[in-house]
Tab-separated table of C-alpha atoms and ligand atoms in Angstrom:
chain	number	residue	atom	x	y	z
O	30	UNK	CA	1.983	7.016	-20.047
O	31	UNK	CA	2.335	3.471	-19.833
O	32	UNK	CA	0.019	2.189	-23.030
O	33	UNK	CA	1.452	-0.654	-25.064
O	34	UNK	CA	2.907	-0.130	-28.300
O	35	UNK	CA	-0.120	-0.413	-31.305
O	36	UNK	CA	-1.482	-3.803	-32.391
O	37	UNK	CA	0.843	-3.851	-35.761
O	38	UNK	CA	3.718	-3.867	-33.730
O	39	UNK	CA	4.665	-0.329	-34.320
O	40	UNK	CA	5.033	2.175	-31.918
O	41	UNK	CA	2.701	5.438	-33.473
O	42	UNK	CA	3.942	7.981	-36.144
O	43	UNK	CA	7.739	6.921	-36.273
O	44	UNK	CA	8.227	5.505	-33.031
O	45	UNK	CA	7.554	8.908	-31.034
O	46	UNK	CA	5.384	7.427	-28.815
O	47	UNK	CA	7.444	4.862	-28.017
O	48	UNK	CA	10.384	7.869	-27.582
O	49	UNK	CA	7.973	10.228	-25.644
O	50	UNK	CA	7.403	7.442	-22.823
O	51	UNK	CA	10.790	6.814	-22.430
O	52	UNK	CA	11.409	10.453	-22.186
O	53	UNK	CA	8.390	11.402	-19.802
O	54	UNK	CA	9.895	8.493	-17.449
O	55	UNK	CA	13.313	9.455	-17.511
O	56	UNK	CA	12.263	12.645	-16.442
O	57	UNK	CA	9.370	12.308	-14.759
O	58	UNK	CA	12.092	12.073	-10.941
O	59	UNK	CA	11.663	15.819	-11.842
O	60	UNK	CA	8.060	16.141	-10.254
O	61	UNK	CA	9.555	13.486	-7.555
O	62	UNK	CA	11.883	15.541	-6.383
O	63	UNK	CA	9.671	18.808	-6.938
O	64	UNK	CA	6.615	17.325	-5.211
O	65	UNK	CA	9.041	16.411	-2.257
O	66	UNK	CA	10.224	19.821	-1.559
O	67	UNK	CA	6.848	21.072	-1.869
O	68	UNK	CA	5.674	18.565	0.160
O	69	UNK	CA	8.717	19.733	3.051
O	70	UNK	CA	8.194	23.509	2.363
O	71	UNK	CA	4.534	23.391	3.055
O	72	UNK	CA	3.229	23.726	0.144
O	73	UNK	CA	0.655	21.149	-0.376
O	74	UNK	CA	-0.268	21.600	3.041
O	75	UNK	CA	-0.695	24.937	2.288
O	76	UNK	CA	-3.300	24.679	-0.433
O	77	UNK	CA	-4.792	21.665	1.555
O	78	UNK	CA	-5.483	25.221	3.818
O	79	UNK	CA	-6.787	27.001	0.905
O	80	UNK	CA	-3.925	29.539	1.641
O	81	UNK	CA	-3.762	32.071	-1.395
O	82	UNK	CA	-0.408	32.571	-3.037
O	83	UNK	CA	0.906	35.299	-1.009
O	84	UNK	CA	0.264	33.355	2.303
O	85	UNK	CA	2.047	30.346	0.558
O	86	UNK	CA	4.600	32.418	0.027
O	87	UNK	CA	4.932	33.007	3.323
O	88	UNK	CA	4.541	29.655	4.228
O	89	UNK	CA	7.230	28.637	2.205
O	90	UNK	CA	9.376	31.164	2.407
O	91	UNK	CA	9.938	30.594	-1.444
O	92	UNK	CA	10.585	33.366	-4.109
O	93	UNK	CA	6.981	34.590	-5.481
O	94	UNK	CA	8.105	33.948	-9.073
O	95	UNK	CA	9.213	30.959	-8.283
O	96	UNK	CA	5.941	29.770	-6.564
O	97	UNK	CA	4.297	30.679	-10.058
O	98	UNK	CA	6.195	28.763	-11.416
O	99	UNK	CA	5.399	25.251	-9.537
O	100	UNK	CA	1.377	26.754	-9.711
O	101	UNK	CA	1.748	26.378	-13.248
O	102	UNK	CA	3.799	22.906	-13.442
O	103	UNK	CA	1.232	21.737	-10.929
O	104	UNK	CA	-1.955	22.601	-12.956
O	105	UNK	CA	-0.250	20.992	-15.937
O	106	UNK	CA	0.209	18.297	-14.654
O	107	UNK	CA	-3.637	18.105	-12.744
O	108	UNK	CA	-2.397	18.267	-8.929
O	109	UNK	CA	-4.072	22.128	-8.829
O	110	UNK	CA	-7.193	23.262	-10.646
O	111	UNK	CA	-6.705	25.310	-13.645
O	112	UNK	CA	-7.509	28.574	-13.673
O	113	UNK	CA	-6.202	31.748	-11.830
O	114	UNK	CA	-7.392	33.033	-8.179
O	115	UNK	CA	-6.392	31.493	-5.559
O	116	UNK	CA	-4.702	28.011	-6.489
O	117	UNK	CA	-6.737	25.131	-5.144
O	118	UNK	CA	-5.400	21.137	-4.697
O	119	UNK	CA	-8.025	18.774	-7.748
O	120	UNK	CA	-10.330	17.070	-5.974
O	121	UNK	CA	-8.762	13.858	-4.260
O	122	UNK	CA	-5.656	15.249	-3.967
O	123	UNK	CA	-6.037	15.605	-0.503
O	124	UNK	CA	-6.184	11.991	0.455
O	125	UNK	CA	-2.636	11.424	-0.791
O	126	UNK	CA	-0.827	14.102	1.141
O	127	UNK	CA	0.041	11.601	3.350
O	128	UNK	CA	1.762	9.119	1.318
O	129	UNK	CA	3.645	11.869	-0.571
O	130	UNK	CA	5.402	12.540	2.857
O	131	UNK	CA	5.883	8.845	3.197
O	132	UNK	CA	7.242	8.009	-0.134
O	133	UNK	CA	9.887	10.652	0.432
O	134	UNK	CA	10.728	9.572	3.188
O	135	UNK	CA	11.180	5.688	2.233
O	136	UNK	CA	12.719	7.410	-1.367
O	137	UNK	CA	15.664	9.101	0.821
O	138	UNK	CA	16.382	5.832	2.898
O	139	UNK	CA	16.393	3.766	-0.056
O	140	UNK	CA	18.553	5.951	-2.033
O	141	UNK	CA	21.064	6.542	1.181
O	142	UNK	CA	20.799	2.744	1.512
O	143	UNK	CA	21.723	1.986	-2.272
O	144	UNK	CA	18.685	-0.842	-1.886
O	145	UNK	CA	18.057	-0.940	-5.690
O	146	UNK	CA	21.648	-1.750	-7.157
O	147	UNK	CA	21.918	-4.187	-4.426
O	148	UNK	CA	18.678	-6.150	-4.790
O	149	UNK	CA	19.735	-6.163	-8.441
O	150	UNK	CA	22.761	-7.149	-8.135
O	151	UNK	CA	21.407	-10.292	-6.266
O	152	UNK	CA	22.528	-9.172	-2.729
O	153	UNK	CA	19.313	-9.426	-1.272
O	154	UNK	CA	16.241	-6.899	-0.464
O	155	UNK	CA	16.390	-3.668	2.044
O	156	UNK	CA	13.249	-3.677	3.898
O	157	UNK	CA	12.912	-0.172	5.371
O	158	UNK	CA	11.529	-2.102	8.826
O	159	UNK	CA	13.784	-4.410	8.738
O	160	UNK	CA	16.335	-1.422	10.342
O	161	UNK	CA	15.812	1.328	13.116
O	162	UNK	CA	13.949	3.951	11.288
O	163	UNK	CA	13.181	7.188	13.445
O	164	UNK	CA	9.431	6.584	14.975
O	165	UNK	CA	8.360	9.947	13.018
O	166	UNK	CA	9.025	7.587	9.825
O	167	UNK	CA	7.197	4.272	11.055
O	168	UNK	CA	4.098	7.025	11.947
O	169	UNK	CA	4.423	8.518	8.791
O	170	UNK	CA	4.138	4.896	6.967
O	171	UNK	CA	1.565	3.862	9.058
O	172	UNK	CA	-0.338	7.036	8.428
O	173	UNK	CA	-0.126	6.557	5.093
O	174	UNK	CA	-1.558	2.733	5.255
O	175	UNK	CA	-3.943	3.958	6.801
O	176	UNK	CA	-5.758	5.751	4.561
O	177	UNK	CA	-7.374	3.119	2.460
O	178	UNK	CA	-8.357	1.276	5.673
O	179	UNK	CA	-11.861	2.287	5.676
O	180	UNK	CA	-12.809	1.344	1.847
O	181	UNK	CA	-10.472	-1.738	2.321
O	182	UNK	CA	-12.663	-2.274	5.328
O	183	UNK	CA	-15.812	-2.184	3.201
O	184	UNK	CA	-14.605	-4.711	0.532
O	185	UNK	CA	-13.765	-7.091	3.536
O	186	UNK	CA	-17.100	-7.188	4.537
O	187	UNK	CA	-18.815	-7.244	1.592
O	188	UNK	CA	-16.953	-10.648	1.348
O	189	UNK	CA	-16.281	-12.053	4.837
O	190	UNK	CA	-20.596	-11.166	5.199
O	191	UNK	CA	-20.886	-13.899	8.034
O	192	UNK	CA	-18.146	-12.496	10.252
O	193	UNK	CA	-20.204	-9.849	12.633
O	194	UNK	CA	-19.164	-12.143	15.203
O	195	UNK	CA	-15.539	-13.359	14.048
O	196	UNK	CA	-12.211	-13.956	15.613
O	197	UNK	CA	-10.146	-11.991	12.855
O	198	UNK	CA	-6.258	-12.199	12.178
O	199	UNK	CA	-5.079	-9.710	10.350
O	200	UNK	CA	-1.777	-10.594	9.502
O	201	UNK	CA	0.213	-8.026	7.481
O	202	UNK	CA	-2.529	-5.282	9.594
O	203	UNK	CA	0.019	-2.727	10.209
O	204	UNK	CA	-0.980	0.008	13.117
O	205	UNK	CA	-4.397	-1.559	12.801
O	206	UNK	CA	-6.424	0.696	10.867
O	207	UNK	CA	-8.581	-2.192	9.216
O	208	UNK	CA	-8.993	-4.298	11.859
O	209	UNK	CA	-10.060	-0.643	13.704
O	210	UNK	CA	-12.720	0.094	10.808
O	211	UNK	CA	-13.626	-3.517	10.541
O	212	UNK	CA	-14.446	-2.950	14.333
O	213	UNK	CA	-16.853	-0.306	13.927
O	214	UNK	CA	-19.034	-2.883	12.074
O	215	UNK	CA	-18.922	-5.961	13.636
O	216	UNK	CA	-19.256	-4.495	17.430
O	217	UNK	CA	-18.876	-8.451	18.599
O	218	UNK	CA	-15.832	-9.433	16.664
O	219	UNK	CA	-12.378	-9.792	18.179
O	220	UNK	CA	-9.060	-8.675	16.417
O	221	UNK	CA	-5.631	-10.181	16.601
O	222	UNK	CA	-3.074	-7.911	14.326
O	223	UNK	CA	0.004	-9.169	13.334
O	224	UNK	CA	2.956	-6.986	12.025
O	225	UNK	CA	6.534	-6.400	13.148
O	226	UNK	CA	7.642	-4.835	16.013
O	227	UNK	CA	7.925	-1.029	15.305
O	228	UNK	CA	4.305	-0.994	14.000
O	229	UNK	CA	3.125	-1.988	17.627
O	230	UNK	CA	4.004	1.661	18.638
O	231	UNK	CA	1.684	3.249	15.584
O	232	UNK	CA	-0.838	0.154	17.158
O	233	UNK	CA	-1.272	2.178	20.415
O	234	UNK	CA	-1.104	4.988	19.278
O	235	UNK	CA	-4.450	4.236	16.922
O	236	UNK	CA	-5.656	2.529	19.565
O	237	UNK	CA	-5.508	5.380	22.007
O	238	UNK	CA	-8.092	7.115	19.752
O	239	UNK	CA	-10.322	4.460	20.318
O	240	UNK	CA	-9.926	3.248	23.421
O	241	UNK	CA	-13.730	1.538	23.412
O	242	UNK	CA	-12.489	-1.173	21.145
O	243	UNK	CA	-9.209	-1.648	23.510
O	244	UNK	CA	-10.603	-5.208	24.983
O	245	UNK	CA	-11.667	-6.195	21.330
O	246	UNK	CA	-8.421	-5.545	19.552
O	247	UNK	CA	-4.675	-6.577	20.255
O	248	UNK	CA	-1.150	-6.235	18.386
O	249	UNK	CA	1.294	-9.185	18.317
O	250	UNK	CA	4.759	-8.727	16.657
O	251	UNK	CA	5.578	-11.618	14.517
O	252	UNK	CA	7.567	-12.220	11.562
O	253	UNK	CA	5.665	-13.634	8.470
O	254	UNK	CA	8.723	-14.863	6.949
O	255	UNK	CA	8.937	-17.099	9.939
O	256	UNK	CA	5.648	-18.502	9.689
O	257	UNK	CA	5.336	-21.526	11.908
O	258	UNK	CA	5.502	-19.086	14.925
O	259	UNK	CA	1.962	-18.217	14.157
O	260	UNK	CA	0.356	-21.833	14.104
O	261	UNK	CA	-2.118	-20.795	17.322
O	262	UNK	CA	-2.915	-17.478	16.188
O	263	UNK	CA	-3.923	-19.140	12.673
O	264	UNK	CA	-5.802	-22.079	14.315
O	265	UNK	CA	-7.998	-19.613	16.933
O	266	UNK	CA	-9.304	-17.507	14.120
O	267	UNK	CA	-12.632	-17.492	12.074
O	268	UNK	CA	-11.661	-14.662	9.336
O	269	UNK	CA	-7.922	-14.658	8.341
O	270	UNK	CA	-6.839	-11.278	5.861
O	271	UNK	CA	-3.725	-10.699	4.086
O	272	UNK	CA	-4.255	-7.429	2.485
O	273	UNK	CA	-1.245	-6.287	0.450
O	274	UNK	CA	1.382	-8.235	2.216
O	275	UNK	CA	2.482	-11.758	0.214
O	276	UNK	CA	3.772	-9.357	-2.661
O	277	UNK	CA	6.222	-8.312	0.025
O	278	UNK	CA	7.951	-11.668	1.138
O	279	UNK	CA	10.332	-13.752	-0.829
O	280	UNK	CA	8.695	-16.385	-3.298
O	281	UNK	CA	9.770	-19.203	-0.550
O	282	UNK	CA	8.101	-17.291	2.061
O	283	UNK	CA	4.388	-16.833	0.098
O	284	UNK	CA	3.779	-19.920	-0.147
O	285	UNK	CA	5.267	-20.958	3.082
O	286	UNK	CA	2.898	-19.001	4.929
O	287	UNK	CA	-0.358	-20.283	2.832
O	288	UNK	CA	0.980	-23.409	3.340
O	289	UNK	CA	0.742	-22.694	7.600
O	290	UNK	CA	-2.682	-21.217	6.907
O	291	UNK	CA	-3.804	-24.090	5.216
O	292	UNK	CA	-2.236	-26.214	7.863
O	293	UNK	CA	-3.411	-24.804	11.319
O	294	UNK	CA	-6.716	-23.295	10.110
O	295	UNK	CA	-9.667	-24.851	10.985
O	296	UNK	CA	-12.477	-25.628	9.254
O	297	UNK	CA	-14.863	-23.109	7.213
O	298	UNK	CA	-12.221	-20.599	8.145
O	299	UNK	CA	-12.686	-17.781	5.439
O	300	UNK	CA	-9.359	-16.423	4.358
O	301	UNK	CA	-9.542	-12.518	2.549
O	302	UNK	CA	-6.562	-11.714	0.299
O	303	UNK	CA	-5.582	-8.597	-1.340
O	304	UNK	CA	-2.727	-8.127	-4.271
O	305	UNK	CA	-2.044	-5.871	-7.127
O	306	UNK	CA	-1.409	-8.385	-9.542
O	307	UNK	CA	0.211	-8.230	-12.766
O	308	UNK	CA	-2.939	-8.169	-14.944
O	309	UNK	CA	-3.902	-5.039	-13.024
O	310	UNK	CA	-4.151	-1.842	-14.708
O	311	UNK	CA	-3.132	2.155	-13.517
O	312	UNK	CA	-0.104	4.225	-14.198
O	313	UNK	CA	1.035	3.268	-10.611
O	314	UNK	CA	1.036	-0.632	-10.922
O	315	UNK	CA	4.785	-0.879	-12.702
O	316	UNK	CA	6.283	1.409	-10.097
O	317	UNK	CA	4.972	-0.762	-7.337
O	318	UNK	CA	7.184	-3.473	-8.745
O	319	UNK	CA	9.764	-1.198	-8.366
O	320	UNK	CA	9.076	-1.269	-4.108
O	321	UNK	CA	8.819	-5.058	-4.176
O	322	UNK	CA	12.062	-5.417	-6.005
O	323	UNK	CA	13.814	-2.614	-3.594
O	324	UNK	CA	12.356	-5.096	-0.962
O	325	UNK	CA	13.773	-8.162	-2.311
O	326	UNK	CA	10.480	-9.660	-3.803
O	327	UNK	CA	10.043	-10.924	-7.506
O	328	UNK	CA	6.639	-10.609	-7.031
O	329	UNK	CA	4.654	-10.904	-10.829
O	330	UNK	CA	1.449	-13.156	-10.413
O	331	UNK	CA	-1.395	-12.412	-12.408
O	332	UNK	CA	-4.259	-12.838	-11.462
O	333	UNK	CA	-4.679	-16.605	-13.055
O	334	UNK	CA	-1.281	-18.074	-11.424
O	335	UNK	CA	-2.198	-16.395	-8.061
O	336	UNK	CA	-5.333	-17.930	-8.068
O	337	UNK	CA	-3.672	-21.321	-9.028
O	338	UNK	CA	-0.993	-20.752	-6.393
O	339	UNK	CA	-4.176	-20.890	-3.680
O	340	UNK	CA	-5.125	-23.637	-5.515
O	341	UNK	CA	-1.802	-25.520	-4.703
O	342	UNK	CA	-1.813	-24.584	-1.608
O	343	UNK	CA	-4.852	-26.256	-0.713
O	344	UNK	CA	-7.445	-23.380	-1.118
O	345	UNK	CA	-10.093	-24.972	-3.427
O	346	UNK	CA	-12.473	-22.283	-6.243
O	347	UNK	CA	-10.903	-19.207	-5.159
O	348	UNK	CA	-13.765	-16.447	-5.516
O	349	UNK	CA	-12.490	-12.854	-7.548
O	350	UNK	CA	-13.146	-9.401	-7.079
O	351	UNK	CA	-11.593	-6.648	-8.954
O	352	UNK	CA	-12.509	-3.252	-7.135
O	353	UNK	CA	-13.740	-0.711	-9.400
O	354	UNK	CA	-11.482	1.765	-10.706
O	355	UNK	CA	-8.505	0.415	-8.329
O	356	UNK	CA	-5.742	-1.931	-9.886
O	357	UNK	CA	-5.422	-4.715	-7.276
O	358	UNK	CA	-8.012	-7.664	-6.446
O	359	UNK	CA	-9.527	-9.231	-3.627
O	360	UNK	CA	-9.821	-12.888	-3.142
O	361	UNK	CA	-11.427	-15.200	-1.009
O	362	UNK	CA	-11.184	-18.861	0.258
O	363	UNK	CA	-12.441	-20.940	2.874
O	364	UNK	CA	-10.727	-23.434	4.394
O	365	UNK	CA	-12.053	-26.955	3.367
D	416	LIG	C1	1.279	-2.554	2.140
D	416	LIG	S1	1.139	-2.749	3.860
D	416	LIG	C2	-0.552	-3.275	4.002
D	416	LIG	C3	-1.132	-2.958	5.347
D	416	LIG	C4	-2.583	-3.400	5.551
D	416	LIG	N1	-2.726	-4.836	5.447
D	416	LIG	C5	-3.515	-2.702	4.598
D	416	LIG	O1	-4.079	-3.324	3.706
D	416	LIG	O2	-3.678	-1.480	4.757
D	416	LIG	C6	2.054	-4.220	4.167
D	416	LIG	C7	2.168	-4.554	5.627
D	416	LIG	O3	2.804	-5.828	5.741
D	416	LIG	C8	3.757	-5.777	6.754
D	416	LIG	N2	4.818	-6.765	6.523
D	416	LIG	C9	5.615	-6.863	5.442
D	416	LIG	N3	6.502	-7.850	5.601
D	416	LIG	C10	6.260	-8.384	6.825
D	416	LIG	C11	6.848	-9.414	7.572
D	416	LIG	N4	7.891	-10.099	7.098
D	416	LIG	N5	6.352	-9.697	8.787
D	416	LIG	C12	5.298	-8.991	9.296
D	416	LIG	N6	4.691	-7.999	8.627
D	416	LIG	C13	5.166	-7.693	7.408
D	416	LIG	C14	4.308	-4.368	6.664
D	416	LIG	O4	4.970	-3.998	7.851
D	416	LIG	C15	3.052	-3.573	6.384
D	416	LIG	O5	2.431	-3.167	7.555
């Protein structure tokens, strides 16, 4: 739903096109708020079970009719498996579930927080961490992070390929879950993670799962907007990442911190980067935007000017990846 309008300027047979995505998007907080109460009823979670619809029923505690009803919105729209028998979730659904249950989350404190409006109105971002959020939510965001970590992991080495024995920052790392996965496969690299302060709770927790990689791995709370607190950490390590982060801090504050990098890092240092940029493609990339901006960030590099922001900050030939069938890129410096 989020094509361009045809070559000749025109928008298909009379503009309907044009009026059928503008309809499908003002209605499409519908399946938000649908998918949410599905979400809080148990009702993904109970075809994640394979439950058939008179157990969901009872998991749900919804009226039977009414459950038909959301099977059949559901198949339509290609979150269950056409068909009849017992409903099933379309394959890769699954991995989601968790960031449904986050997003409604962060969806109900930004909408109780009015964050929008105000960071249109100029009167600054609302960072969901940036206030005391119930540890079940800072889990639940965390959780949801950490889904990609082990494919993210993958992409990191296939670029950082000289790092088996590495002293890796990961600022931006969250509860860990890359620098966890990274672990797995480099059994003699160390691990600093950087992140705010509530994520060092999600940290331990992580951790405590793996408690063999406990004298390899270690949280410290920092705040990237305040970069120059992180001049040691920067100069000590081998492998720097910033995987989905810069989008998140004020223009000021991106290049601020690749400025520190390029500052306090030494030497053959290889610097990994990760950003949906505005070149990428999916139906999900313009409603990212919509997070920055809730966030306070203006964030809109392709993937040209973010390359030439490295550039200017010091980072010679930037080297590109775009990860098949995902919208964001990977790049790579290292420090001259
Ligand atoms: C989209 S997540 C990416 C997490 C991880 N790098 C990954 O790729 O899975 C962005 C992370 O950046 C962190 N972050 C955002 N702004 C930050 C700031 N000002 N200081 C420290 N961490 C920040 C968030 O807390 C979050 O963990």
């Amino acid at each position: 739903m989020t094509g361009e309008a045809g070559e000749d300027g025109k928008d298909g047979k009379d503009g309907k096109d044009g009026a059928n995505r503008l309809l499908f998007w003002a209605m499409a907080g519908k399946m938000t708020e649908l998918l949410f109460e599905a979400d809080g009823a148990g009702l993904l979670g109970g075809l994640a079970d394979g439950l058939d619809e008179a157990e969901l029923v009872g998991r749900t505690g919804w009226n039977p009719e009414a459950l038909a009803s959301v099977l059949e919105v559901f198949r339509r729209a290609g979150i269950v498996t056409p068909g009849g028998g017992r409903p099933r979730l379309a394959p890769g659904v699954e991995t989601a579930l968790p960031l449904v249950a986050a997003e409604a989350r962060l969806a109900a404190w930004h909408r109780d927080n009015g964050s929008l409006a105000r960071a249109l109105a100029g009167e600054g971002g609302s960072d969901p961490l940036d206030a005391p959020q119930p540890s079940a939510v800072i889990r639940g965001f965390a959780e949801a992070m950490g889904q990609a970590a082990r494919g993210t992991a993958l992409m990191v080495r296939r670029l950082a390929r000289r790092a088996a024995d590495a002293r890796v920052l990961d600022l931006g790392g969250a509860d860990g879950a890359v620098a966890m996965a990274l672990a797995g496969a480099w059994p003699a690299a160390t691990f600093t993670v950087v992140d705010r302060k509530p994520l060092h709770a999600p940290f331990g927790q992580r951790l405590g799962a793996e408690p063999a990689l406990a004298a390899r791995i270690r949280f410290a709370a920092h705040d990237l907007r305040h970069p120059q607190s992180l001049a040691a950490l920067i100069g000590a390590a081998d492998v720097i990442l910033l995987l989905n982060v810069l989008h998140l801090l004020p223009e000021a504050g991106i290049d601020a911190l690749l400025g520190e990098i390029r500052a306090h890092a030494r030497a053959g240092c290889t610097v990994v980067l990760r950003e949906l940029t505005a070149d990428g493609g999916g139906d999900l990339a313009p409603l990212f935007l919509i997070d920055w901006l809730r966030c306070g960030s203006c964030f809109r590099d392709d993937a040209g000017a973010f390359a030439r922001r490295l550039v200017r900050a010091g980072f010679p030939a930037p080297r590109e990846l775009a990860l098949a069938g995902a919208p964001d890129r990977f790049f790579m410096v290292e420090v001259p």
